Every structure is written in structure tokens, then in C-alpha cells.
CSV table of C-alpha atoms in Angstrom, one decimal:
chain,number,residue,atom,x,y,z
A,1,UNK,CA,24.0,2.1,-16.5
A,2,UNK,CA,22.1,-0.9,-14.2
A,3,UNK,CA,21.2,-0.4,-11.0
A,4,UNK,CA,19.2,-1.5,-7.8
A,5,UNK,CA,15.4,-1.4,-8.4
A,6,UNK,CA,14.8,-1.5,-4.3
A,7,UNK,CA,17.4,-1.2,-2.0
A,8,UNK,CA,17.0,-4.3,0.6
A,9,UNK,CA,18.6,-5.8,3.7
A,10,UNK,CA,20.5,-9.2,3.6
A,11,UNK,CA,18.0,-12.2,4.2
A,12,UNK,CA,16.9,-12.7,7.6
A,13,UNK,CA,17.3,-16.2,8.9
A,14,UNK,CA,13.4,-18.2,8.5
A,15,UNK,CA,11.8,-20.5,11.0
A,16,UNK,CA,10.6,-23.8,10.0
A,17,UNK,CA,7.1,-22.4,9.6
A,18,UNK,CA,8.5,-19.7,7.3
A,19,UNK,CA,10.2,-22.4,5.1
A,20,UNK,CA,6.6,-24.3,5.0
A,21,UNK,CA,4.7,-21.4,4.3
A,22,UNK,CA,7.0,-20.3,1.4
A,23,UNK,CA,7.3,-23.6,-0.1
A,24,UNK,CA,3.6,-24.2,0.3
A,25,UNK,CA,2.3,-21.2,-2.4
A,26,UNK,CA,3.8,-20.1,-5.8
A,27,UNK,CA,4.3,-16.4,-6.1
A,28,UNK,CA,1.9,-13.6,-4.7
A,29,UNK,CA,-1.5,-14.6,-6.1
A,30,UNK,CA,-2.6,-17.8,-4.7
A,31,UNK,CA,-1.5,-17.0,-1.0
A,32,UNK,CA,-3.6,-14.2,-0.4
A,33,UNK,CA,-5.4,-13.9,2.9
A,34,UNK,CA,-8.3,-11.6,3.7
A,35,UNK,CA,-9.3,-9.7,6.8
A,36,UNK,CA,-11.6,-6.5,7.6
A,37,UNK,CA,-11.1,-4.2,10.6
A,38,UNK,CA,-13.9,-1.7,11.9
A,39,UNK,CA,-12.4,1.2,13.2
A,40,UNK,CA,-14.1,4.1,15.3
A,41,UNK,CA,-12.9,7.1,13.0
A,42,UNK,CA,-14.5,10.0,15.5
A,43,UNK,CA,-11.3,10.8,16.7
A,44,UNK,CA,-9.5,10.8,13.6
A,45,UNK,CA,-12.6,13.2,11.9
A,46,UNK,CA,-12.5,15.6,14.7
A,47,UNK,CA,-8.0,15.4,14.3
A,48,UNK,CA,-8.2,15.9,10.9
A,49,UNK,CA,-10.9,19.2,10.7
A,50,UNK,CA,-8.7,20.6,13.1
A,51,UNK,CA,-5.5,20.6,11.2
A,52,UNK,CA,-7.2,21.3,8.3
A,53,UNK,CA,-8.5,25.0,10.1
A,54,UNK,CA,-4.7,25.6,9.4
A,55,UNK,CA,-3.2,23.4,6.4
A,56,UNK,CA,-2.7,24.7,2.9
A,57,UNK,CA,-3.3,21.6,1.5
A,58,UNK,CA,-6.7,19.2,2.7
A,59,UNK,CA,-5.2,16.4,4.8
A,60,UNK,CA,-8.0,13.2,3.7
A,61,UNK,CA,-8.7,10.1,5.3
A,62,UNK,CA,-6.6,8.5,2.7
A,63,UNK,CA,-3.7,10.9,3.7
A,64,UNK,CA,-4.1,10.1,7.5
A,65,UNK,CA,-4.1,6.3,6.4
A,66,UNK,CA,-1.1,6.9,4.4
A,67,UNK,CA,0.9,8.1,7.2
A,68,UNK,CA,-0.8,5.5,9.4
A,69,UNK,CA,0.4,2.3,7.4
A,70,UNK,CA,3.8,4.5,7.2
A,71,UNK,CA,4.3,4.1,11.1
A,72,UNK,CA,3.1,0.5,11.4
A,73,UNK,CA,5.4,-0.5,8.4
A,74,UNK,CA,8.3,1.1,10.0
A,75,UNK,CA,7.4,-0.6,13.6
A,76,UNK,CA,6.8,-4.1,12.3
A,77,UNK,CA,9.8,-3.9,9.9
A,78,UNK,CA,9.1,-8.0,8.9
A,79,UNK,CA,5.7,-6.7,7.2
A,80,UNK,CA,7.9,-4.2,4.9
A,81,UNK,CA,9.4,-7.4,2.6
A,82,UNK,CA,9.4,-9.0,-0.5
A,83,UNK,CA,10.2,-12.6,-1.2
A,84,UNK,CA,13.1,-12.9,-3.6
A,85,UNK,CA,14.3,-16.7,-4.4
A,86,UNK,CA,12.7,-18.2,-1.6
A,87,UNK,CA,14.0,-15.3,1.0
A,88,UNK,CA,12.6,-12.6,2.8
A,89,UNK,CA,14.7,-9.5,2.2
A,90,UNK,CA,13.2,-6.5,4.7
A,91,UNK,CA,13.5,-3.0,2.5
A,92,UNK,CA,15.1,-0.2,3.6
A,93,UNK,CA,12.4,2.1,2.9
A,94,UNK,CA,8.8,2.4,3.6
A,95,UNK,CA,7.3,3.5,0.6
A,96,UNK,CA,3.4,3.6,-0.3
A,97,UNK,CA,1.4,3.4,-3.1
A,98,UNK,CA,-2.0,5.2,-3.9
A,99,UNK,CA,-4.4,4.4,-6.4
A,100,UNK,CA,-5.6,7.3,-8.4
A,101,UNK,CA,-8.6,6.7,-10.8
A,102,UNK,CA,-9.8,9.3,-13.7
A,103,UNK,CA,-12.2,9.4,-16.3
A,104,UNK,CA,-14.1,6.0,-16.7
A,105,UNK,CA,-12.0,3.1,-17.1
A,106,UNK,CA,-8.7,4.7,-16.3
A,107,UNK,CA,-6.5,3.6,-13.6
A,108,UNK,CA,-3.1,5.0,-12.3
A,109,UNK,CA,-1.2,5.6,-8.8
A,110,UNK,CA,1.0,8.0,-7.2
A,111,UNK,CA,3.9,6.5,-4.9
A,112,UNK,CA,4.9,8.6,-1.8
A,113,UNK,CA,8.8,7.8,-0.7
A,114,UNK,CA,9.6,7.3,2.7
A,115,UNK,CA,6.1,8.2,4.0
A,116,UNK,CA,6.7,7.4,7.8
A,117,UNK,CA,9.0,10.4,8.0
A,118,UNK,CA,6.4,13.1,5.9
A,119,UNK,CA,4.2,15.0,7.8
A,120,UNK,CA,0.6,15.3,6.7
A,121,UNK,CA,1.1,18.4,5.3
A,122,UNK,CA,3.7,17.0,3.2
A,123,UNK,CA,1.8,13.7,2.0
A,124,UNK,CA,-1.4,16.0,1.3
A,125,UNK,CA,0.7,18.2,-1.1
A,126,UNK,CA,2.6,15.5,-3.0
A,127,UNK,CA,-0.6,13.4,-3.4
A,128,UNK,CA,-2.6,16.2,-4.7
A,129,UNK,CA,0.2,17.5,-7.1
A,130,UNK,CA,0.8,13.9,-8.6
A,131,UNK,CA,-3.1,13.4,-8.8
A,132,UNK,CA,-3.7,16.8,-10.4
A,133,UNK,CA,-0.4,16.0,-13.4
A,134,UNK,CA,-2.2,12.2,-14.1
A,135,UNK,CA,-5.8,13.3,-14.4
A,136,UNK,CA,-4.7,16.1,-16.5
A,137,UNK,CA,-3.6,13.6,-18.7
A,138,UNK,CA,0.2,15.3,-18.4
A,139,UNK,CA,1.9,12.6,-16.9
A,140,UNK,CA,4.6,11.5,-19.0
A,141,UNK,CA,5.5,8.3,-17.4
A,142,UNK,CA,2.1,7.0,-17.6
A,143,UNK,CA,1.7,8.2,-21.2
A,144,UNK,CA,4.7,6.3,-22.2
A,145,UNK,CA,3.3,2.8,-20.6
A,146,UNK,CA,-0.1,3.6,-21.6
A,147,UNK,CA,1.4,4.0,-25.5
A,148,UNK,CA,3.7,1.0,-25.0
A,149,UNK,CA,0.6,-1.3,-23.4
A,150,UNK,CA,-1.1,-0.3,-26.8
A,151,UNK,CA,1.1,-2.1,-29.0
A,152,UNK,CA,1.6,-5.4,-26.5
A,153,UNK,CA,-1.4,-8.0,-27.7
A,154,UNK,CA,-3.5,-9.3,-25.1
A,155,UNK,CA,-2.6,-12.7,-25.5
A,156,UNK,CA,1.1,-11.9,-24.1
A,157,UNK,CA,0.0,-9.6,-21.7
A,158,UNK,CA,0.9,-12.1,-18.6
A,159,UNK,CA,4.0,-12.8,-20.3
A,160,UNK,CA,5.3,-9.3,-20.2
A,161,UNK,CA,4.3,-8.8,-16.9
A,162,UNK,CA,5.8,-11.8,-15.3
A,163,UNK,CA,9.1,-10.9,-16.9
A,164,UNK,CA,8.9,-7.1,-15.4
A,165,UNK,CA,8.4,-8.5,-12.0
A,166,UNK,CA,11.1,-11.3,-12.6
A,167,UNK,CA,14.0,-8.7,-13.7
A,168,UNK,CA,12.2,-5.9,-11.7
A,169,UNK,CA,12.2,-7.7,-8.2
A,170,UNK,CA,14.1,-11.1,-8.6
A,171,UNK,CA,17.0,-10.2,-10.4
A,172,UNK,CA,16.4,-6.7,-8.3
A,173,UNK,CA,17.3,-4.8,-11.3
A,174,UNK,CA,16.3,-1.2,-12.9
A,175,UNK,CA,17.4,-0.3,-16.6
A,176,UNK,CA,17.6,3.4,-17.2
A,177,UNK,CA,15.6,3.9,-20.0
A,178,UNK,CA,13.3,0.8,-19.7
A,179,UNK,CA,10.1,3.0,-19.1
A,180,UNK,CA,9.4,0.9,-16.0
A,181,UNK,CA,9.8,3.7,-13.0
A,182,UNK,CA,12.3,2.2,-10.1
A,183,UNK,CA,10.1,0.3,-7.7
A,184,UNK,CA,7.3,1.8,-8.7
A,185,UNK,CA,4.9,0.0,-6.5
A,186,UNK,CA,6.6,0.2,-2.9
A,187,UNK,CA,5.9,-1.1,0.1
A,188,UNK,CA,1.9,-1.7,-0.1
A,189,UNK,CA,-0.9,-0.5,-1.9
A,190,UNK,CA,-3.9,1.7,-0.7
A,191,UNK,CA,-7.2,2.3,-2.7
A,192,UNK,CA,-10.0,4.3,-1.8
A,193,UNK,CA,-13.4,2.4,-2.7
A,194,UNK,CA,-15.1,4.8,0.0
A,195,UNK,CA,-14.6,7.5,-2.7
A,196,UNK,CA,-16.9,5.3,-5.0
A,197,UNK,CA,-19.5,4.8,-2.9
A,198,UNK,CA,-18.3,1.4,-1.7
A,199,UNK,CA,-18.0,0.0,2.4
A,200,UNK,CA,-16.2,-2.9,1.9
A,201,UNK,CA,-14.0,-4.5,-1.4
A,202,UNK,CA,-11.5,-6.9,-1.4
A,203,UNK,CA,-8.2,-6.0,-3.9
A,204,UNK,CA,-6.4,-8.6,-5.3
A,205,UNK,CA,-2.3,-8.9,-5.2
A,206,UNK,CA,-1.1,-8.3,-8.2
A,207,UNK,CA,2.1,-10.9,-8.7
A,208,UNK,CA,4.0,-8.9,-11.2
A,209,UNK,CA,4.1,-5.9,-8.4
A,210,UNK,CA,5.4,-8.4,-5.5
A,211,UNK,CA,3.2,-6.3,-3.2
A,212,UNK,CA,2.3,-8.4,0.1
A,213,UNK,CA,-0.3,-6.5,1.1
A,214,UNK,CA,-3.4,-4.0,-0.4
A,215,UNK,CA,-5.6,-1.7,2.2
A,216,UNK,CA,-8.8,-1.0,0.8
A,217,UNK,CA,-10.2,2.2,2.4
A,218,UNK,CA,-14.1,2.1,2.8
A,219,UNK,CA,-16.8,5.1,3.1
A,220,UNK,CA,-17.1,6.3,6.8
A,221,UNK,CA,-20.7,5.6,8.3
A,222,UNK,CA,-22.8,6.2,11.1
A,223,UNK,CA,-23.6,2.9,12.8
A,224,UNK,CA,-25.1,1.6,16.2
A,225,UNK,CA,-22.6,0.6,19.0
A,226,UNK,CA,-23.1,-0.5,22.4
A,227,UNK,CA,-21.0,1.6,24.8
A,228,UNK,CA,-19.5,-0.2,27.9
A,229,UNK,CA,-21.9,1.7,30.0
A,230,UNK,CA,-24.7,-0.6,28.2
A,231,UNK,CA,-26.2,3.0,26.2
A,232,UNK,CA,-26.8,2.8,22.4
A,233,UNK,CA,-25.2,5.7,20.3
A,234,UNK,CA,-24.1,6.6,16.6
A,235,UNK,CA,-20.6,6.2,15.8
A,236,UNK,CA,-18.7,7.2,13.1
A,237,UNK,CA,-17.1,4.1,11.8
A,238,UNK,CA,-14.3,3.3,8.7
A,239,UNK,CA,-14.0,0.0,7.4
A,240,UNK,CA,-10.4,-1.2,6.1
A,241,UNK,CA,-10.3,-4.4,4.0
A,242,UNK,CA,-7.0,-5.9,4.0
A,243,UNK,CA,-5.4,-8.5,1.5
A,244,UNK,CA,-2.1,-9.7,2.3
A,245,UNK,CA,0.5,-12.5,1.3
A,246,UNK,CA,0.4,-15.4,3.9
A,247,UNK,CA,4.1,-16.3,3.2
A,248,UNK,CA,5.0,-12.9,4.8
A,249,UNK,CA,2.2,-11.6,7.3
A,250,UNK,CA,0.9,-14.9,9.8
A,251,UNK,CA,-2.0,-14.0,12.4
A,252,UNK,CA,0.3,-12.5,15.2
A,253,UNK,CA,1.8,-9.9,12.6
A,254,UNK,CA,-1.5,-9.0,11.7
A,255,UNK,CA,-2.8,-8.6,15.1
A,256,UNK,CA,0.4,-6.5,15.9
A,257,UNK,CA,-0.9,-4.2,12.9
A,258,UNK,CA,-4.4,-4.4,13.7
A,259,UNK,CA,-3.9,-2.9,17.0
A,260,UNK,CA,-0.8,-0.4,16.3
A,261,UNK,CA,-3.5,1.0,13.5
A,262,UNK,CA,-6.4,1.0,15.8
A,263,UNK,CA,-4.4,2.5,18.3
A,264,UNK,CA,-3.3,5.0,15.8
A,265,UNK,CA,-6.8,6.0,14.8
A,266,UNK,CA,-8.1,6.5,18.5
A,267,UNK,CA,-5.0,8.4,19.4
A,268,UNK,CA,-4.2,10.7,16.1
A,269,UNK,CA,-1.9,13.1,17.9
A,270,UNK,CA,0.8,10.3,18.1
A,271,UNK,CA,1.2,10.6,14.9
């Protein structure tokens, strides 16, 4: 039975600039823009510390950021979109994909569906459980995909990925039993580069995933800052590195997104 891969709203009317933007670049990849946001993490760290005193599952900065981005994408719906046949269509759900690294070179991931509607505890429980299955090597979907790709020659890898992207997103079809999970990358991707010791890195967009936004979470560092009264202090700061599809997100939407992110980091109790 053939079913839709992504639940989408009808295409919205496009402004003249948006039409030019879509026509200027080919699919995700050559339309990517990079931006970095440095945020005071003091309030967030204190909030997470308080939550973890009673939470059965440890809530990390990764879980917090996932919840923040879920709220942002639900509030700025234009960002929660994909491009199909030269038209922008907004997603009906906010789903966030988290990269999971294990072993020396293996990389997989976990998608949290409707993350904007879930609590910190639910997000932490789901991610912790799914990541443990992946790291144990018992994730059946990943095992199936890995086994299949061992037989695909490197020379045709790009063509295969392009075909998967075309069927899954241009045609919006997910065929049961194909081995390709339904909408497996969701609205955006988050990768924790801080866990690898990096404070800054920009992750490229994957054309076949049709994801318009990738966010890299850097490690938290104490940095010197000048306070409003002119005094010098040490502040816990976190760096967020964005790679986004310029056809969907422009400066105005980016500014709205960054203000919301900073607002939630400074006032985490609002989540």
C-alpha cells in the first residue's frame, strides 16, 4: 500500500523574491547559508539542574535545545517547510532528527515526532532509549539500511540517494516494505558537536534529506563578558551553528528565529 511520506499543508502563495530565490538555486546543497549564535546559558544550566533533581531521565542541553527548536518551528511555521516542484509547503508536524554517533566511525540518528508537544522528560526518555538501542547494534531499521548499502557500489551512491529523495519528497511517497523509514529526517537536524570537544562547526545540508535546517550544538564554555554596569564577569556561553536553506529562510525569518531561541534560553521556565 502506498502512503504519503510527509503530511503537508497546501502550497502557499509566493512573493516575487521567494520565486527568485527558489529559481536561483538548485535543490538543497548549493543554497546553504551559515550563521552562528552565542547565547548566555546560565539560566538554562540552572533550570536543567533543578529539573534533574526530580527527573527519572537525565535532561541534557541536547534535549533542551530540541524542545526549544520544536517551539520555534511551531511558532514560526514558515521555517517548518520543504520545497516540492518549485513550491514551498509547510509541514503539519514538527519532527526533529538527532544525530547519534557510536563506535569509531558509525553515525545514525533518532527522530522525535511532534517534539513541540512533548515534555522534557518525554524527549529525554525517548532519545535515551532509542540511542541505547542504536549503540547496542540492535536497531533493526539501521541494520537493514546498513546491510543494503554494503551491496551498493560507491559509484552509484549519489544516484540512489537522489532517487530516494525524489520518491520520498518530490513524489511524497513512502512504500511499505521499501526499507526506507517514513520521513526519516523530519523538519530539521540537531547534532551535538560539543560532545566531541568542538565549540564551533557548520554541518552541510544533505540534498536527499530535503531538510532545510541543521543545527550544531557546541560545548559550553566560560567566556569573559562586559556586563551592563561595565564590570567584567565569566559567563557560561553556548555556541549554536546554523546551516540553512536560503530558499526557505531569509534574514527576517532568521532574526525572528534567533530572538525566540535566545528568549527561551534566558527564560527556560516558559517551555
